[in-house]
Amino acid sequence: MRVGFIGTGSMGSILLESFMSTGALHPDQVICSNRTREKALRIAENYPGLCVASNNIQVVREAEVIFLCVKPLEFKKVFDEVGPYVKPNHLIISITSPILLADLEKQLPCSVAKIIPSITNSVQAGASLMMFGSRCSEEERQLLRELFSKISTPLEIDESNTRVSSDIVSCGPAFMSYLLQRFISAAVEETGISREQATFLASHMIVGLADLISKGPFDLETLQQRVVVPGGVTGAGLQALENIGDVFNQVFINTHRKYHTDLEEVAHMFYHENK
Ligand SMILES: NC(=O)c1ccc[n+]([C@@H]2O[C@H](COP(=O)([O-])OP(=O)(O)OC[C@H]3O[C@@H](n4cnc5c(N)ncnc54)[C@H](OP(=O)(O)O)[C@@H]3O)[C@@H](O)[C@H]2O)c1
């Protein structure tokens, strides 16, 4: 099986490098292309055998399974270019949420899937979200589940939950690292601890917390109860956190608003441009 990647930006490169470094794919099995070819060539320097195609058409001609790792508004350009070369026996996967399975099935004559990865997959951790098109056979579904289980915990979701699930799995690392950064900055501002030391302590705390969650001795509520000694300092600190109000509701409201704008732009791109 040959696997292709169109787009080797942030997520395309994480995916193909994770598959190769875990041995899920051998570099000989991988062919990739990128608008700025030098970017793909730089990745290939570390993976002898990885083929950097001279264009997207070569990827489609030489691979059976193809990941589209470009941004939503770049899809039509890619489809216009490679569409005539896509065969019914291809399996094509989008990694971006506003491209709907129905759009993929309308634009392409083959099996399609949507898989939303996460930056956490670069260290073989975190979840990946899987959605399969109606033409996807059980063998194709199994192939994708097996591939992604090498770098993540794959979870099949209903496409109607794409946005909220992606917010948690895929945007979540950015949200949580932002909060951690604010936690560190406040420690520095309020106490004079050095940023370096606060970062070291906070990073080890969060890794320990993740381990605790993954090993599962406590649910989140029990974990808090075990740390908050009645009348103690943690409770005093938590009081301040209770004032965060609806900030997380606003996070989801904002992401969903942006998602709906993206969906409209994608629909316009596919069905109204050049008409
Ligand atoms: N980053 C994440 O954590 C994450 C997680 C899950 C899903 N995603 C999704 O993945 C998609 C890509 O995100 P990203 O962060 O990887 O963006 P990115 O870093 O901008 O990568 C996009 C890549 O696509 C290339 N490209 C654009 N048009 C092309 C074309 N016609 N042919 C070939 N290559 C082309 C770009 O090439 P150039 O080098 O010329 O710019 C760039 O390297 C987004 O839709 C995003 O929603 C991202």
CSV table of C-alpha atoms and ligand atoms in Angstrom, one decimal:
chain,number,residue,atom,x,y,z
A,1,MET,CA,0.0,0.0,0.0
A,2,ARG,CA,1.3,3.5,-0.9
A,3,VAL,CA,0.1,6.4,1.2
A,4,GLY,CA,0.1,10.0,-0.1
A,5,PHE,CA,0.0,13.3,1.7
A,6,ILE,CA,-1.0,16.5,-0.1
A,7,GLY,CA,0.1,19.4,2.1
A,8,THR,CA,3.1,19.0,4.5
A,9,GLY,CA,2.4,22.0,6.7
A,10,SER,CA,2.0,21.8,10.4
A,11,MET,CA,-0.5,18.9,10.6
A,12,GLY,CA,0.5,17.1,7.4
A,13,SER,CA,4.1,16.9,8.5
A,14,ILE,CA,3.1,15.8,12.1
A,15,LEU,CA,1.0,13.0,10.6
A,16,LEU,CA,3.5,11.7,8.1
A,17,GLU,CA,6.4,11.9,10.5
A,18,SER,CA,4.4,10.2,13.3
A,19,PHE,CA,3.4,7.4,10.9
A,20,MET,CA,7.0,6.9,9.8
A,21,SER,CA,8.7,7.3,13.2
A,22,THR,CA,6.4,4.7,14.8
A,23,GLY,CA,6.9,2.3,12.0
A,24,ALA,CA,3.2,2.4,11.0
A,25,LEU,CA,4.4,3.3,7.6
A,26,HIS,CA,7.9,2.8,6.0
A,27,PRO,CA,9.2,5.8,4.2
A,28,ASP,CA,9.2,3.8,1.0
A,29,GLN,CA,5.4,3.6,1.3
A,30,VAL,CA,5.0,7.4,1.5
A,31,ILE,CA,4.7,10.0,-1.2
A,32,CYS,CA,4.0,13.6,-0.4
A,33,SER,CA,3.6,17.0,-2.1
A,34,ASN,CA,3.4,20.6,-0.9
A,35,ARG,CA,2.8,23.9,-2.7
A,36,THR,CA,6.2,25.1,-1.5
A,37,ARG,CA,8.1,21.9,-2.4
A,38,GLU,CA,11.2,22.9,-0.3
A,39,LYS,CA,9.1,22.3,2.8
A,40,ALA,CA,8.5,18.7,1.9
A,41,LEU,CA,12.1,18.2,0.7
A,42,ARG,CA,13.3,19.3,4.2
A,43,ILE,CA,11.2,16.6,5.8
A,44,ALA,CA,12.5,14.0,3.3
A,45,GLU,CA,16.1,14.7,4.4
A,46,ASN,CA,15.3,12.9,7.7
A,47,TYR,CA,13.5,9.9,6.1
A,48,PRO,CA,15.5,8.2,3.3
A,49,GLY,CA,13.1,6.6,0.9
A,50,LEU,CA,10.3,9.1,1.4
A,51,CYS,CA,9.3,10.4,-2.1
A,52,VAL,CA,8.6,14.1,-2.6
A,53,ALA,CA,6.4,14.3,-5.7
A,54,SER,CA,6.8,17.1,-8.2
A,55,ASN,CA,3.1,17.8,-8.0
A,56,ASN,CA,-0.2,16.7,-6.4
A,57,ILE,CA,-1.2,14.7,-9.5
A,58,GLN,CA,1.9,12.4,-9.0
A,59,VAL,CA,0.7,11.7,-5.5
A,60,VAL,CA,-2.8,10.7,-6.7
A,61,ARG,CA,-1.3,8.6,-9.5
A,62,GLU,CA,1.1,6.7,-7.2
A,63,ALA,CA,-0.8,6.3,-3.9
A,64,GLU,CA,-4.0,4.4,-3.1
A,65,VAL,CA,-4.7,6.1,0.3
A,66,ILE,CA,-4.3,9.9,0.2
A,67,PHE,CA,-4.5,12.4,3.1
A,68,LEU,CA,-5.5,16.0,2.1
A,69,CYS,CA,-3.7,18.2,4.6
A,70,VAL,CA,-4.5,21.6,3.2
A,71,LYS,CA,-6.8,24.3,4.6
A,72,PRO,CA,-10.5,24.2,3.8
A,73,LEU,CA,-10.4,27.0,1.1
A,74,GLU,CA,-7.6,25.2,-0.7
A,75,PHE,CA,-9.6,22.1,-1.3
A,76,LYS,CA,-11.3,23.2,-4.6
A,77,LYS,CA,-8.0,24.1,-6.2
A,78,VAL,CA,-6.6,20.7,-5.2
A,79,PHE,CA,-9.8,18.9,-6.5
A,80,ASP,CA,-9.8,20.8,-9.8
A,81,GLU,CA,-6.1,19.7,-10.3
A,82,VAL,CA,-6.2,16.1,-9.2
A,83,GLY,CA,-9.9,15.2,-9.8
A,84,PRO,CA,-9.5,13.7,-13.2
A,85,TYR,CA,-6.9,11.3,-11.8
A,86,VAL,CA,-8.9,10.0,-8.9
A,87,LYS,CA,-10.2,6.5,-9.4
A,88,PRO,CA,-13.0,4.6,-7.6
A,89,ASN,CA,-10.5,2.4,-5.7
A,90,HIS,CA,-8.8,5.4,-4.0
A,91,LEU,CA,-9.4,6.2,-0.4
A,92,ILE,CA,-9.2,9.9,0.3
A,93,ILE,CA,-9.2,11.5,3.8
A,94,SER,CA,-9.7,15.1,4.8
A,95,ILE,CA,-8.2,16.2,8.1
A,96,THR,CA,-10.2,19.4,8.3
A,97,SER,CA,-13.6,19.8,9.9
A,98,PRO,CA,-15.6,22.1,7.6
A,99,ILE,CA,-15.2,19.9,4.6
A,100,LEU,CA,-18.2,17.6,5.0
A,101,LEU,CA,-18.3,13.9,4.0
A,102,ALA,CA,-21.1,14.8,1.6
A,103,ASP,CA,-18.9,17.4,-0.1
A,104,LEU,CA,-16.1,14.9,-0.4
A,105,GLU,CA,-18.5,12.3,-1.9
A,106,LYS,CA,-19.9,14.8,-4.4
A,107,GLN,CA,-16.5,16.0,-5.5
A,108,LEU,CA,-14.7,12.6,-5.7
A,109,PRO,CA,-15.7,9.2,-7.2
A,110,CYS,CA,-14.0,7.1,-4.4
A,111,SER,CA,-14.3,6.2,-0.8
A,112,VAL,CA,-13.8,9.1,1.6
A,113,ALA,CA,-13.2,9.7,5.3
A,114,LYS,CA,-12.7,12.6,7.6
A,115,ILE,CA,-10.1,12.2,10.4
A,116,ILE,CA,-9.3,15.0,12.8
A,117,PRO,CA,-5.9,14.5,14.3
A,118,SER,CA,-4.3,16.4,17.2
A,119,ILE,CA,-0.8,17.8,17.9
A,120,THR,CA,-0.7,15.3,20.8
A,121,ASN,CA,-0.6,12.5,18.1
A,122,SER,CA,3.0,13.6,17.5
A,123,VAL,CA,4.0,11.8,20.7
A,124,GLN,CA,1.6,8.9,20.1
A,125,ALA,CA,-0.9,10.3,22.6
A,126,GLY,CA,-4.4,11.9,22.6
A,127,ALA,CA,-7.3,10.9,20.5
A,128,SER,CA,-8.1,11.2,16.8
A,129,LEU,CA,-11.6,11.6,15.5
A,130,MET,CA,-12.8,9.3,12.7
A,131,MET,CA,-15.8,9.7,10.4
A,132,PHE,CA,-16.4,7.4,7.4
A,133,GLY,CA,-18.2,8.2,4.2
A,134,SER,CA,-21.0,5.8,3.0
A,135,ARG,CA,-18.7,4.3,0.3
A,136,CYS,CA,-16.0,3.3,2.8
A,137,SER,CA,-15.8,-0.5,3.0
A,138,GLU,CA,-15.2,-2.3,6.3
A,139,GLU,CA,-11.6,-3.1,5.2
A,140,GLU,CA,-10.9,0.6,4.5
A,141,ARG,CA,-12.4,1.6,7.9
A,142,GLN,CA,-10.2,-1.1,9.6
A,143,LEU,CA,-7.1,0.1,7.7
A,144,LEU,CA,-7.6,3.6,9.0
A,145,ARG,CA,-8.4,2.5,12.5
A,146,GLU,CA,-5.2,0.4,12.6
A,147,LEU,CA,-3.1,3.2,11.1
A,148,PHE,CA,-4.3,5.8,13.6
A,149,SER,CA,-4.1,3.4,16.6
A,150,LYS,CA,-0.3,3.5,16.1
A,151,ILE,CA,-0.2,7.2,16.9
A,152,SER,CA,-3.4,7.9,18.9
A,153,THR,CA,-6.6,6.5,20.4
A,154,PRO,CA,-9.0,6.7,17.5
A,155,LEU,CA,-12.6,7.5,18.3
A,156,GLU,CA,-15.5,7.2,15.8
A,157,ILE,CA,-17.9,10.1,16.1
A,158,ASP,CA,-21.0,11.3,14.4
A,159,GLU,CA,-20.2,14.1,11.9
A,160,SER,CA,-22.8,16.3,13.7
A,161,ASN,CA,-20.4,16.4,16.7
A,162,THR,CA,-17.3,17.3,14.6
A,163,ARG,CA,-16.8,20.8,15.9
A,164,VAL,CA,-17.2,20.3,19.6
A,165,SER,CA,-15.1,17.1,19.5
A,166,SER,CA,-12.4,18.8,17.5
A,167,ASP,CA,-12.5,21.7,20.0
A,168,ILE,CA,-11.7,19.3,22.8
A,169,VAL,CA,-9.2,17.0,21.0
A,170,SER,CA,-7.6,19.2,18.5
A,171,CYS,CA,-7.9,22.8,19.7
A,172,GLY,CA,-7.8,21.7,23.4
A,173,PRO,CA,-4.0,21.5,23.5
A,174,ALA,CA,-3.8,25.2,22.5
A,175,PHE,CA,-6.5,26.2,25.0
A,176,MET,CA,-5.0,24.3,27.9
A,177,SER,CA,-1.4,25.4,27.2
A,178,TYR,CA,-2.7,29.0,27.0
A,179,LEU,CA,-4.2,28.5,30.5
A,180,LEU,CA,-1.0,27.0,31.8
A,181,GLN,CA,0.9,29.9,30.4
A,182,ARG,CA,-1.4,32.3,32.2
A,183,PHE,CA,-1.0,30.2,35.4
A,184,ILE,CA,2.8,30.5,35.1
A,185,SER,CA,2.7,34.3,34.4
A,186,ALA,CA,0.5,34.9,37.4
A,187,ALA,CA,2.9,33.0,39.6
A,188,VAL,CA,5.8,35.1,38.3
A,189,GLU,CA,3.9,38.4,38.7
A,190,GLU,CA,2.4,37.7,42.1
A,191,THR,CA,5.4,36.0,43.9
A,192,GLY,CA,8.6,36.8,42.0
A,193,ILE,CA,9.4,33.1,41.3
A,194,SER,CA,11.5,32.9,38.2
A,195,ARG,CA,9.6,32.1,35.0
A,196,GLU,CA,12.0,29.3,34.3
A,197,GLN,CA,11.3,27.6,37.7
A,198,ALA,CA,7.6,28.2,37.5
A,199,THR,CA,7.5,26.7,34.0
A,200,PHE,CA,9.5,23.7,35.2
A,201,LEU,CA,7.1,23.1,38.1
A,202,ALA,CA,4.0,23.7,36.2
A,203,SER,CA,5.1,21.4,33.3
A,204,HIS,CA,5.9,18.6,35.7
A,205,MET,CA,2.5,19.1,37.5
A,206,ILE,CA,0.6,18.9,34.2
A,207,VAL,CA,2.4,15.8,33.1
A,208,GLY,CA,1.7,14.2,36.4
A,209,LEU,CA,-1.9,15.2,36.2
A,210,ALA,CA,-2.2,13.7,32.7
A,211,ASP,CA,-0.7,10.5,34.0
A,212,LEU,CA,-3.1,10.4,37.0
A,213,ILE,CA,-6.0,10.9,34.6
A,214,SER,CA,-4.8,8.3,32.2
A,215,LYS,CA,-4.1,5.7,34.9
A,216,GLY,CA,-7.6,6.5,36.3
A,217,PRO,CA,-7.5,6.2,40.1
A,218,PHE,CA,-9.7,9.3,40.4
A,219,ASP,CA,-12.4,11.0,38.4
A,220,LEU,CA,-11.8,14.8,38.1
A,221,GLU,CA,-14.2,15.6,41.0
A,222,THR,CA,-12.6,13.1,43.4
A,223,LEU,CA,-9.2,14.3,42.4
A,224,GLN,CA,-10.1,17.9,43.5
A,225,GLN,CA,-11.6,16.6,46.7
A,226,ARG,CA,-8.4,14.7,47.6
A,227,VAL,CA,-6.4,17.9,47.1
A,228,VAL,CA,-8.7,20.4,48.7
A,229,VAL,CA,-8.2,20.0,52.5
A,230,PRO,CA,-11.1,21.7,54.3
A,231,GLY,CA,-10.0,25.1,55.4
A,232,GLY,CA,-6.7,24.8,53.4
A,233,VAL,CA,-4.9,26.9,50.8
A,234,THR,CA,-6.1,25.0,47.7
A,235,GLY,CA,-9.7,25.9,48.6
A,236,ALA,CA,-8.7,29.5,49.0
A,237,GLY,CA,-7.2,29.4,45.5
A,238,LEU,CA,-10.2,27.6,44.0
A,239,GLN,CA,-12.5,30.4,45.2
A,240,ALA,CA,-10.9,32.7,42.7
A,241,LEU,CA,-11.3,30.1,39.9
A,242,GLU,CA,-15.0,29.9,40.6
A,243,ASN,CA,-15.2,33.4,39.3
A,244,ILE,CA,-14.3,32.4,35.7
A,245,GLY,CA,-18.0,32.6,34.8
A,246,ASP,CA,-19.0,31.4,31.3
A,247,VAL,CA,-15.6,31.8,29.7
A,248,PHE,CA,-15.6,28.2,28.4
A,249,ASN,CA,-19.1,28.6,27.1
A,250,GLN,CA,-17.8,31.6,25.2
A,251,VAL,CA,-14.9,29.4,23.8
A,252,PHE,CA,-17.4,27.0,22.3
A,253,ILE,CA,-19.7,29.7,21.1
A,254,ASN,CA,-16.8,31.4,19.3
A,255,THR,CA,-15.5,28.1,17.7
A,256,HIS,CA,-18.9,27.2,16.5
A,257,ARG,CA,-19.6,30.6,15.1
A,258,LYS,CA,-16.3,30.4,13.2
A,259,TYR,CA,-17.1,26.9,12.0
A,260,HIS,CA,-20.5,28.0,10.6
A,261,THR,CA,-18.7,30.8,8.7
A,262,ASP,CA,-16.2,28.3,7.4
A,263,LEU,CA,-19.0,25.9,6.3
A,264,GLU,CA,-20.7,28.8,4.3
A,265,GLU,CA,-17.4,29.7,2.7
A,266,VAL,CA,-16.7,26.1,1.8
A,267,ALA,CA,-20.2,25.7,0.3
A,268,HIS,CA,-19.7,28.9,-1.7
A,269,MET,CA,-16.3,27.7,-2.9
A,270,PHE,CA,-17.7,24.3,-4.1
A,271,TYR,CA,-21.1,25.2,-5.4
A,272,HIS,CA,-21.2,28.9,-6.3
A,273,GLU,CA,-17.8,30.0,-7.5
A,274,ASN,CA,-17.4,30.2,-11.3
A,275,LYS,CA,-21.2,29.9,-11.8
B,1,LIG,N1,-2.6,22.2,13.2
B,1,LIG,C1,-3.4,21.4,13.9
B,1,LIG,O1,-3.2,21.1,15.1
B,1,LIG,C2,-4.5,20.7,13.2
B,1,LIG,C3,-5.2,19.7,13.8
B,1,LIG,C4,-6.3,19.0,13.2
B,1,LIG,C5,-6.6,19.4,11.9
B,1,LIG,N2,-6.0,20.5,11.3
B,1,LIG,C6,-6.4,20.9,10.0
B,1,LIG,O2,-5.4,20.6,9.0
B,1,LIG,C7,-5.5,21.6,8.0
B,1,LIG,C8,-4.1,22.1,7.7
B,1,LIG,O3,-3.7,22.8,8.9
B,1,LIG,P1,-2.1,23.1,9.1
B,1,LIG,O4,-2.1,23.6,10.5
B,1,LIG,O5,-1.3,21.9,8.7
B,1,LIG,O6,-1.9,24.3,8.1
B,1,LIG,P2,-0.6,24.7,7.3
B,1,LIG,O7,0.6,24.6,8.3
B,1,LIG,O8,-0.8,26.0,6.7
B,1,LIG,O9,-0.4,23.6,6.2
B,1,LIG,C9,-1.1,23.6,5.0
B,1,LIG,C10,-0.1,23.2,3.9
B,1,LIG,O10,-0.8,23.0,2.7
B,1,LIG,C11,0.0,23.4,1.7
B,1,LIG,N3,-0.8,23.7,0.5
B,1,LIG,C12,-1.7,24.7,0.3
B,1,LIG,N4,-2.2,24.6,-0.9
B,1,LIG,C13,-1.7,23.5,-1.5
B,1,LIG,C14,-1.9,22.9,-2.8
B,1,LIG,N5,-2.7,23.4,-3.7
B,1,LIG,N6,-1.2,21.8,-3.0
B,1,LIG,C15,-0.3,21.3,-2.1
B,1,LIG,N7,-0.1,21.8,-0.9
B,1,LIG,C16,-0.8,22.9,-0.6
B,1,LIG,C17,0.7,24.6,2.2
B,1,LIG,O11,1.9,24.8,1.5
B,1,LIG,P3,2.8,26.1,1.6
B,1,LIG,O12,4.1,25.6,2.3
B,1,LIG,O13,3.0,26.7,0.2
B,1,LIG,O14,2.1,27.1,2.5
B,1,LIG,C18,1.0,24.2,3.7
B,1,LIG,O15,2.2,23.5,3.8
B,1,LIG,C19,-6.4,22.7,8.4
B,1,LIG,O16,-7.6,22.7,7.7
B,1,LIG,C20,-6.7,22.4,9.9
B,1,LIG,O17,-8.0,22.6,10.3
B,1,LIG,C21,-4.9,21.1,11.9
